[in-house]
Amino acid sequence: MFSLGDLYQQVIIDHNKAPRNFGKLEPCTHDAEGYNPLCGDQLHVYLNINDDEIIESISFEGQGCSISTASASLMTDALKGRSVAEFNRLFAAFHHMATADLSDAPDEEVLGKLAVLSGVKEFPSRIKCATLCWHTLKSAIEHAADPAITE
Ligand code: ZN
């Protein structure tokens, strides 16, 4: 069954039980919907990006498994107050962490708390649960008209 290190599991349980930044953001400058058909996870992300390209506020709504909810909660926490350039850097680091070799340790210096999700690598079917919120946010930032669907 699905098991992670105790500490990692604790963080995921905590974020799943009490997701941070959960709810609709009104008004918002950017938003997008995402869907992971493999698991049925649905997400809607909202954010306000100011003229200096700083993410001033960010939130999400949706229904999904514990991994997708915890990942969105951790992501929104990590990105509040960060720039769009930093989002791109974190997105690349997170994506690498989720898809790299098991032996490849996550870059905790860049990822911080997000590194708790590195355990999903052992469960390939759950990787898309963890990356859905990132793909959804990317389409929101890029103002894509179509919902994000994990490929
Ligand atoms: Zn899921």
Short mmCIF file of N, CA and C and ligand atoms in Angstrom, two decimals:
data_model
loop_
_atom_site.label_atom_id
_atom_site.label_comp_id
_atom_site.label_asym_id
_atom_site.label_seq_id
_atom_site.Cartn_x
_atom_site.Cartn_y
_atom_site.Cartn_z
N MET A 1 0.83 -1.21 0.00
CA MET A 1 0.00 0.00 0.00
C MET A 1 0.86 1.25 0.00
N PHE A 2 0.20 2.35 -0.07
CA PHE A 2 0.89 3.63 -0.13
C PHE A 2 1.53 3.97 1.21
N SER A 3 2.84 4.00 1.25
CA SER A 3 3.48 4.40 2.50
C SER A 3 4.71 5.23 2.21
N LEU A 4 4.91 6.24 2.99
CA LEU A 4 6.06 7.12 2.85
C LEU A 4 6.77 7.13 4.18
N GLY A 5 7.90 7.82 4.23
CA GLY A 5 8.57 7.98 5.52
C GLY A 5 7.61 8.63 6.50
N ASP A 6 7.78 8.35 7.78
CA ASP A 6 6.84 8.86 8.79
C ASP A 6 6.67 10.37 8.76
N LEU A 7 7.77 11.07 8.68
CA LEU A 7 7.70 12.53 8.69
C LEU A 7 6.97 13.01 7.43
N TYR A 8 7.35 12.46 6.31
CA TYR A 8 6.73 12.87 5.05
C TYR A 8 5.24 12.61 5.09
N GLN A 9 4.89 11.42 5.58
CA GLN A 9 3.50 11.04 5.63
C GLN A 9 2.71 11.99 6.53
N GLN A 10 3.34 12.37 7.64
CA GLN A 10 2.69 13.28 8.59
C GLN A 10 2.37 14.63 7.95
N VAL A 11 3.32 15.15 7.18
CA VAL A 11 3.11 16.44 6.52
C VAL A 11 1.97 16.33 5.51
N ILE A 12 1.95 15.23 4.78
CA ILE A 12 0.91 15.06 3.76
C ILE A 12 -0.47 14.90 4.42
N ILE A 13 -0.53 14.14 5.49
CA ILE A 13 -1.80 13.96 6.21
C ILE A 13 -2.28 15.31 6.74
N ASP A 14 -1.36 16.07 7.31
CA ASP A 14 -1.69 17.38 7.88
C ASP A 14 -2.23 18.34 6.81
N HIS A 15 -1.55 18.39 5.67
CA HIS A 15 -1.99 19.31 4.60
C HIS A 15 -3.29 18.84 3.95
N ASN A 16 -3.51 17.52 4.00
CA ASN A 16 -4.73 17.01 3.42
C ASN A 16 -5.94 17.27 4.32
N LYS A 17 -5.70 17.18 5.62
CA LYS A 17 -6.77 17.41 6.60
C LYS A 17 -7.14 18.88 6.69
N ALA A 18 -6.12 19.73 6.64
CA ALA A 18 -6.34 21.16 6.76
C ALA A 18 -5.59 21.89 5.65
N PRO A 19 -6.12 21.81 4.42
CA PRO A 19 -5.39 22.42 3.29
C PRO A 19 -5.24 23.93 3.47
N ARG A 20 -4.02 24.42 3.21
CA ARG A 20 -3.76 25.85 3.28
C ARG A 20 -4.28 26.52 2.01
N ASN A 21 -4.72 27.76 2.15
CA ASN A 21 -5.12 28.57 0.99
C ASN A 21 -6.24 27.90 0.18
N PHE A 22 -7.15 27.24 0.89
CA PHE A 22 -8.25 26.57 0.21
C PHE A 22 -9.43 27.52 0.08
N GLY A 23 -9.97 27.64 -1.13
CA GLY A 23 -11.12 28.51 -1.35
C GLY A 23 -10.92 29.35 -2.59
N LYS A 24 -11.98 30.03 -2.97
CA LYS A 24 -11.94 30.85 -4.17
C LYS A 24 -11.33 32.21 -3.86
N LEU A 25 -10.60 32.75 -4.82
CA LEU A 25 -10.01 34.06 -4.65
C LEU A 25 -10.74 35.03 -5.58
N GLU A 26 -11.38 36.03 -4.97
CA GLU A 26 -12.12 37.00 -5.79
C GLU A 26 -11.83 38.41 -5.33
N PRO A 27 -11.41 39.33 -6.21
CA PRO A 27 -11.13 39.03 -7.63
C PRO A 27 -9.75 38.39 -7.77
N CYS A 28 -9.48 37.84 -8.93
CA CYS A 28 -8.14 37.31 -9.20
C CYS A 28 -7.73 37.70 -10.62
N THR A 29 -6.42 37.79 -10.83
CA THR A 29 -5.91 38.16 -12.16
C THR A 29 -5.76 36.93 -13.05
N HIS A 30 -5.55 35.76 -12.45
CA HIS A 30 -5.31 34.55 -13.22
C HIS A 30 -6.02 33.37 -12.54
N ASP A 31 -6.56 32.46 -13.33
CA ASP A 31 -7.07 31.22 -12.77
C ASP A 31 -7.11 30.15 -13.86
N ALA A 32 -7.17 28.92 -13.45
CA ALA A 32 -7.25 27.82 -14.42
C ALA A 32 -7.76 26.57 -13.72
N GLU A 33 -8.29 25.66 -14.53
CA GLU A 33 -8.76 24.38 -14.02
C GLU A 33 -7.84 23.27 -14.49
N GLY A 34 -7.72 22.26 -13.65
CA GLY A 34 -6.90 21.11 -14.03
C GLY A 34 -7.61 19.82 -13.69
N TYR A 35 -7.29 18.77 -14.42
CA TYR A 35 -7.95 17.49 -14.23
C TYR A 35 -6.95 16.36 -14.47
N ASN A 36 -6.93 15.42 -13.58
CA ASN A 36 -6.09 14.24 -13.74
C ASN A 36 -7.00 13.03 -13.92
N PRO A 37 -7.23 12.64 -15.18
CA PRO A 37 -8.21 11.56 -15.44
C PRO A 37 -7.80 10.22 -14.85
N LEU A 38 -6.52 10.01 -14.62
CA LEU A 38 -6.06 8.74 -14.06
C LEU A 38 -6.62 8.48 -12.68
N CYS A 39 -6.77 9.57 -11.90
CA CYS A 39 -7.18 9.42 -10.50
C CYS A 39 -8.52 10.09 -10.23
N GLY A 40 -8.90 11.04 -11.12
CA GLY A 40 -10.13 11.77 -10.91
C GLY A 40 -9.95 13.07 -10.16
N ASP A 41 -8.69 13.48 -9.94
CA ASP A 41 -8.42 14.73 -9.22
C ASP A 41 -8.86 15.93 -10.06
N GLN A 42 -9.57 16.86 -9.39
CA GLN A 42 -9.98 18.09 -10.05
C GLN A 42 -9.51 19.27 -9.23
N LEU A 43 -8.98 20.27 -9.91
CA LEU A 43 -8.45 21.44 -9.20
C LEU A 43 -8.84 22.71 -9.92
N HIS A 44 -8.97 23.78 -9.16
CA HIS A 44 -9.11 25.11 -9.74
C HIS A 44 -8.15 26.00 -8.95
N VAL A 45 -7.22 26.63 -9.62
CA VAL A 45 -6.28 27.52 -8.92
C VAL A 45 -6.59 28.97 -9.28
N TYR A 46 -6.38 29.82 -8.31
CA TYR A 46 -6.63 31.26 -8.46
C TYR A 46 -5.39 32.01 -7.98
N LEU A 47 -5.04 33.08 -8.68
CA LEU A 47 -3.94 33.89 -8.15
C LEU A 47 -4.03 35.34 -8.61
N ASN A 48 -3.39 36.17 -7.82
CA ASN A 48 -3.23 37.57 -8.17
C ASN A 48 -1.75 37.84 -8.37
N ILE A 49 -1.43 38.26 -9.58
CA ILE A 49 -0.04 38.60 -9.91
C ILE A 49 0.01 40.10 -10.14
N ASN A 50 0.91 40.79 -9.46
CA ASN A 50 0.95 42.25 -9.60
C ASN A 50 1.86 42.69 -10.75
N ASP A 51 1.98 44.00 -10.94
CA ASP A 51 2.74 44.53 -12.08
C ASP A 51 4.22 44.17 -12.01
N ASP A 52 4.71 43.86 -10.82
CA ASP A 52 6.11 43.46 -10.68
C ASP A 52 6.27 41.95 -10.83
N GLU A 53 5.21 41.28 -11.31
CA GLU A 53 5.26 39.82 -11.50
C GLU A 53 5.47 39.05 -10.21
N ILE A 54 4.90 39.58 -9.13
CA ILE A 54 4.95 38.89 -7.85
C ILE A 54 3.57 38.25 -7.60
N ILE A 55 3.58 37.01 -7.13
CA ILE A 55 2.34 36.33 -6.78
C ILE A 55 1.90 36.84 -5.41
N GLU A 56 0.95 37.77 -5.42
CA GLU A 56 0.52 38.40 -4.17
C GLU A 56 -0.38 37.50 -3.35
N SER A 57 -1.25 36.78 -4.03
CA SER A 57 -2.12 35.84 -3.34
C SER A 57 -2.41 34.67 -4.25
N ILE A 58 -2.72 33.54 -3.61
CA ILE A 58 -2.90 32.31 -4.38
C ILE A 58 -3.79 31.37 -3.58
N SER A 59 -4.70 30.69 -4.26
CA SER A 59 -5.55 29.74 -3.56
C SER A 59 -5.98 28.63 -4.53
N PHE A 60 -6.60 27.62 -3.98
CA PHE A 60 -7.10 26.54 -4.84
C PHE A 60 -8.38 25.95 -4.26
N GLU A 61 -9.14 25.35 -5.15
CA GLU A 61 -10.35 24.63 -4.77
C GLU A 61 -10.34 23.32 -5.54
N GLY A 62 -11.08 22.37 -5.07
CA GLY A 62 -11.18 21.16 -5.85
C GLY A 62 -11.40 19.93 -5.01
N GLN A 63 -11.47 18.81 -5.72
CA GLN A 63 -11.68 17.53 -5.07
C GLN A 63 -10.66 16.57 -5.62
N GLY A 64 -9.95 15.92 -4.74
CA GLY A 64 -8.96 14.97 -5.22
C GLY A 64 -8.48 14.09 -4.10
N CYS A 65 -7.52 13.26 -4.43
CA CYS A 65 -6.95 12.34 -3.44
C CYS A 65 -6.05 13.12 -2.49
N SER A 66 -5.57 12.44 -1.47
CA SER A 66 -4.75 13.13 -0.46
C SER A 66 -3.47 13.70 -1.05
N ILE A 67 -2.89 13.03 -2.03
CA ILE A 67 -1.64 13.53 -2.61
C ILE A 67 -1.90 14.81 -3.41
N SER A 68 -2.96 14.85 -4.19
CA SER A 68 -3.22 16.05 -5.00
C SER A 68 -3.58 17.24 -4.11
N THR A 69 -4.34 16.97 -3.04
CA THR A 69 -4.71 18.06 -2.13
C THR A 69 -3.49 18.57 -1.36
N ALA A 70 -2.69 17.64 -0.83
CA ALA A 70 -1.50 18.05 -0.08
C ALA A 70 -0.52 18.79 -0.98
N SER A 71 -0.39 18.33 -2.21
CA SER A 71 0.54 18.97 -3.13
C SER A 71 0.10 20.40 -3.44
N ALA A 72 -1.19 20.60 -3.68
CA ALA A 72 -1.70 21.95 -3.96
C ALA A 72 -1.56 22.85 -2.74
N SER A 73 -1.78 22.28 -1.56
CA SER A 73 -1.65 23.05 -0.33
C SER A 73 -0.20 23.49 -0.11
N LEU A 74 0.72 22.55 -0.29
CA LEU A 74 2.14 22.86 -0.13
C LEU A 74 2.62 23.85 -1.20
N MET A 75 2.11 23.66 -2.41
CA MET A 75 2.53 24.54 -3.51
C MET A 75 2.08 25.98 -3.28
N THR A 76 0.81 26.16 -2.88
CA THR A 76 0.30 27.51 -2.68
C THR A 76 1.04 28.19 -1.52
N ASP A 77 1.36 27.42 -0.49
CA ASP A 77 2.13 27.95 0.63
C ASP A 77 3.52 28.40 0.18
N ALA A 78 4.13 27.58 -0.67
CA ALA A 78 5.51 27.85 -1.10
C ALA A 78 5.59 29.05 -2.03
N LEU A 79 4.51 29.34 -2.77
CA LEU A 79 4.61 30.35 -3.82
C LEU A 79 4.10 31.73 -3.44
N LYS A 80 3.41 31.82 -2.32
CA LYS A 80 2.88 33.12 -1.92
C LYS A 80 4.02 34.11 -1.72
N GLY A 81 3.95 35.24 -2.40
CA GLY A 81 4.98 36.26 -2.27
C GLY A 81 6.19 36.05 -3.17
N ARG A 82 6.17 34.97 -3.95
CA ARG A 82 7.29 34.71 -4.86
C ARG A 82 7.02 35.31 -6.23
N SER A 83 8.07 35.43 -7.03
CA SER A 83 7.91 35.98 -8.38
C SER A 83 7.58 34.86 -9.37
N VAL A 84 7.11 35.27 -10.54
CA VAL A 84 6.80 34.30 -11.59
C VAL A 84 8.08 33.56 -12.00
N ALA A 85 9.20 34.26 -12.00
CA ALA A 85 10.48 33.61 -12.34
C ALA A 85 10.80 32.52 -11.32
N GLU A 86 10.53 32.79 -10.04
CA GLU A 86 10.77 31.78 -9.02
C GLU A 86 9.81 30.59 -9.18
N PHE A 87 8.59 30.90 -9.59
CA PHE A 87 7.64 29.80 -9.87
C PHE A 87 8.24 28.87 -10.92
N ASN A 88 8.76 29.46 -11.99
CA ASN A 88 9.32 28.64 -13.07
C ASN A 88 10.47 27.78 -12.58
N ARG A 89 11.29 28.34 -11.69
CA ARG A 89 12.42 27.60 -11.16
C ARG A 89 11.93 26.45 -10.27
N LEU A 90 10.93 26.75 -9.43
CA LEU A 90 10.39 25.70 -8.55
C LEU A 90 9.66 24.63 -9.34
N PHE A 91 8.94 25.06 -10.37
CA PHE A 91 8.23 24.10 -11.22
C PHE A 91 9.22 23.10 -11.81
N ALA A 92 10.34 23.63 -12.34
CA ALA A 92 11.35 22.76 -12.95
C ALA A 92 11.94 21.82 -11.90
N ALA A 93 12.22 22.34 -10.70
CA ALA A 93 12.81 21.52 -9.64
C ALA A 93 11.82 20.45 -9.19
N PHE A 94 10.55 20.82 -9.05
CA PHE A 94 9.53 19.88 -8.59
C PHE A 94 9.32 18.78 -9.63
N HIS A 95 9.24 19.20 -10.88
CA HIS A 95 9.02 18.24 -11.96
C HIS A 95 10.17 17.25 -12.03
N HIS A 96 11.38 17.78 -11.86
CA HIS A 96 12.56 16.91 -11.88
C HIS A 96 12.49 15.92 -10.71
N MET A 97 12.13 16.45 -9.53
CA MET A 97 12.05 15.59 -8.34
C MET A 97 11.05 14.45 -8.55
N ALA A 98 9.91 14.78 -9.16
CA ALA A 98 8.84 13.79 -9.30
C ALA A 98 9.12 12.76 -10.38
N THR A 99 10.01 13.08 -11.30
CA THR A 99 10.20 12.18 -12.44
C THR A 99 11.62 11.61 -12.52
N ALA A 100 12.54 12.12 -11.71
CA ALA A 100 13.93 11.65 -11.79
C ALA A 100 14.08 10.25 -11.19
N ASP A 101 15.24 9.71 -11.36
CA ASP A 101 15.58 8.41 -10.76
C ASP A 101 15.35 8.41 -9.26
N LEU A 102 14.97 7.27 -8.73
CA LEU A 102 14.78 7.15 -7.28
C LEU A 102 16.05 7.50 -6.51
N SER A 103 17.20 7.19 -7.09
CA SER A 103 18.47 7.43 -6.41
C SER A 103 18.84 8.92 -6.38
N ASP A 104 18.15 9.69 -7.18
CA ASP A 104 18.45 11.11 -7.32
C ASP A 104 17.77 11.89 -6.17
N ALA A 105 18.55 12.36 -5.20
CA ALA A 105 17.98 13.05 -4.04
C ALA A 105 17.36 14.38 -4.46
N PRO A 106 16.21 14.75 -3.85
CA PRO A 106 15.59 16.03 -4.20
C PRO A 106 16.46 17.21 -3.77
N ASP A 107 16.40 18.30 -4.52
CA ASP A 107 17.16 19.50 -4.20
C ASP A 107 16.42 20.26 -3.10
N GLU A 108 16.68 19.88 -1.85
CA GLU A 108 15.92 20.45 -0.74
C GLU A 108 16.18 21.93 -0.54
N GLU A 109 17.33 22.38 -1.01
CA GLU A 109 17.65 23.80 -0.86
C GLU A 109 16.67 24.65 -1.69
N VAL A 110 16.36 24.17 -2.88
CA VAL A 110 15.40 24.89 -3.74
C VAL A 110 13.97 24.56 -3.31
N LEU A 111 13.72 23.29 -3.02
CA LEU A 111 12.34 22.83 -2.84
C LEU A 111 11.78 23.06 -1.44
N GLY A 112 12.65 23.12 -0.42
CA GLY A 112 12.16 23.28 0.94
C GLY A 112 11.18 22.17 1.28
N LYS A 113 10.04 22.56 1.88
CA LYS A 113 9.03 21.61 2.31
C LYS A 113 8.47 20.73 1.19
N LEU A 114 8.54 21.26 -0.04
CA LEU A 114 7.97 20.52 -1.17
C LEU A 114 8.66 19.17 -1.36
N ALA A 115 9.86 19.04 -0.81
CA ALA A 115 10.61 17.79 -0.94
C ALA A 115 9.89 16.62 -0.28
N VAL A 116 8.92 16.88 0.60
CA VAL A 116 8.20 15.76 1.23
C VAL A 116 7.45 14.92 0.20
N LEU A 117 7.21 15.52 -0.98
CA LEU A 117 6.46 14.77 -2.00
C LEU A 117 7.37 13.90 -2.87
N SER A 118 8.66 13.88 -2.56
CA SER A 118 9.57 13.09 -3.40
C SER A 118 9.22 11.61 -3.34
N GLY A 119 8.56 11.19 -2.27
CA GLY A 119 8.18 9.78 -2.11
C GLY A 119 7.24 9.26 -3.19
N VAL A 120 6.56 10.16 -3.90
CA VAL A 120 5.61 9.68 -4.92
C VAL A 120 6.31 8.95 -6.06
N LYS A 121 7.61 9.21 -6.20
CA LYS A 121 8.36 8.54 -7.26
C LYS A 121 8.24 7.02 -7.18
N GLU A 122 8.08 6.54 -5.93
CA GLU A 122 7.98 5.08 -5.76
C GLU A 122 6.63 4.55 -6.24
N PHE A 123 5.71 5.46 -6.50
CA PHE A 123 4.35 5.07 -6.89
C PHE A 123 4.00 5.81 -8.18
N PRO A 124 4.46 5.28 -9.32
CA PRO A 124 4.32 6.01 -10.59
C PRO A 124 2.90 6.48 -10.87
N SER A 125 1.89 5.73 -10.42
CA SER A 125 0.53 6.15 -10.72
C SER A 125 0.13 7.40 -9.93
N ARG A 126 0.90 7.73 -8.89
CA ARG A 126 0.55 8.91 -8.09
C ARG A 126 1.32 10.17 -8.49
N ILE A 127 2.28 10.03 -9.39
CA ILE A 127 3.10 11.20 -9.76
C ILE A 127 2.22 12.31 -10.32
N LYS A 128 1.24 11.94 -11.14
CA LYS A 128 0.38 12.96 -11.75
C LYS A 128 -0.52 13.64 -10.72
N CYS A 129 -0.82 12.93 -9.64
CA CYS A 129 -1.58 13.56 -8.55
C CYS A 129 -0.77 14.72 -7.95
N ALA A 130 0.55 14.49 -7.84
CA ALA A 130 1.42 15.49 -7.22
C ALA A 130 1.74 16.64 -8.16
N THR A 131 1.79 16.36 -9.47
CA THR A 131 2.19 17.42 -10.41
C THR A 131 0.99 18.18 -10.99
N LEU A 132 -0.23 17.67 -10.79
CA LEU A 132 -1.41 18.32 -11.37
C LEU A 132 -1.50 19.81 -11.02
N CYS A 133 -1.32 20.15 -9.75
CA CYS A 133 -1.47 21.55 -9.35
C CYS A 133 -0.44 22.46 -10.03
N TRP A 134 0.75 21.90 -10.26
CA TRP A 134 1.80 22.70 -10.90
C TRP A 134 1.46 22.95 -12.36
N HIS A 135 0.98 21.92 -13.06
CA HIS A 135 0.58 22.10 -14.46
C HIS A 135 -0.60 23.07 -14.55
N THR A 136 -1.51 22.98 -13.59
CA THR A 136 -2.68 23.86 -13.59
C THR A 136 -2.25 25.31 -13.37
N LEU A 137 -1.35 25.51 -12.43
CA LEU A 137 -0.87 26.87 -12.16
C LEU A 137 -0.12 27.44 -13.35
N LYS A 138 0.64 26.58 -14.00
CA LYS A 138 1.38 27.03 -15.18
C LYS A 138 0.42 27.51 -16.26
N SER A 139 -0.69 26.77 -16.46
CA SER A 139 -1.63 27.23 -17.49
C SER A 139 -2.35 28.49 -17.05
N ALA A 140 -2.56 28.66 -15.74
CA ALA A 140 -3.17 29.91 -15.25
C ALA A 140 -2.25 31.08 -15.54
N ILE A 141 -0.97 30.91 -15.23
CA ILE A 141 0.01 31.99 -15.42
C ILE A 141 0.16 32.32 -16.89
N GLU A 142 0.09 31.30 -17.71
CA GLU A 142 0.23 31.53 -19.16
C GLU A 142 -1.11 31.89 -19.79
N HIS A 143 -2.16 32.00 -18.99
CA HIS A 143 -3.50 32.35 -19.47
C HIS A 143 -4.00 31.40 -20.54
N ALA A 144 -3.67 30.13 -20.40
CA ALA A 144 -4.16 29.15 -21.39
C ALA A 144 -5.67 29.03 -21.28
N ALA A 145 -6.33 28.92 -22.41
CA ALA A 145 -7.78 28.85 -22.42
C ALA A 145 -8.28 27.46 -22.07
N ASP A 146 -7.48 26.45 -22.36
CA ASP A 146 -7.93 25.08 -22.12
C ASP A 146 -7.53 24.61 -20.74
N PRO A 147 -8.36 23.77 -20.11
CA PRO A 147 -7.97 23.24 -18.81
C PRO A 147 -6.72 22.38 -18.93
N ALA A 148 -5.93 22.37 -17.86
CA ALA A 148 -4.74 21.52 -17.83
C ALA A 148 -5.17 20.08 -17.61
N ILE A 149 -4.66 19.20 -18.43
CA ILE A 149 -4.92 17.77 -18.22
C ILE A 149 -3.57 17.08 -18.19
N THR A 150 -3.33 16.31 -17.13
CA THR A 150 -2.05 15.62 -17.05
C THR A 150 -2.01 14.60 -18.18
N GLU A 151 -0.93 14.60 -18.92
CA GLU A 151 -0.86 13.75 -20.13
C GLU A 151 -0.60 12.30 -19.76
ZN ZN B 1 -4.86 11.62 -7.18
#
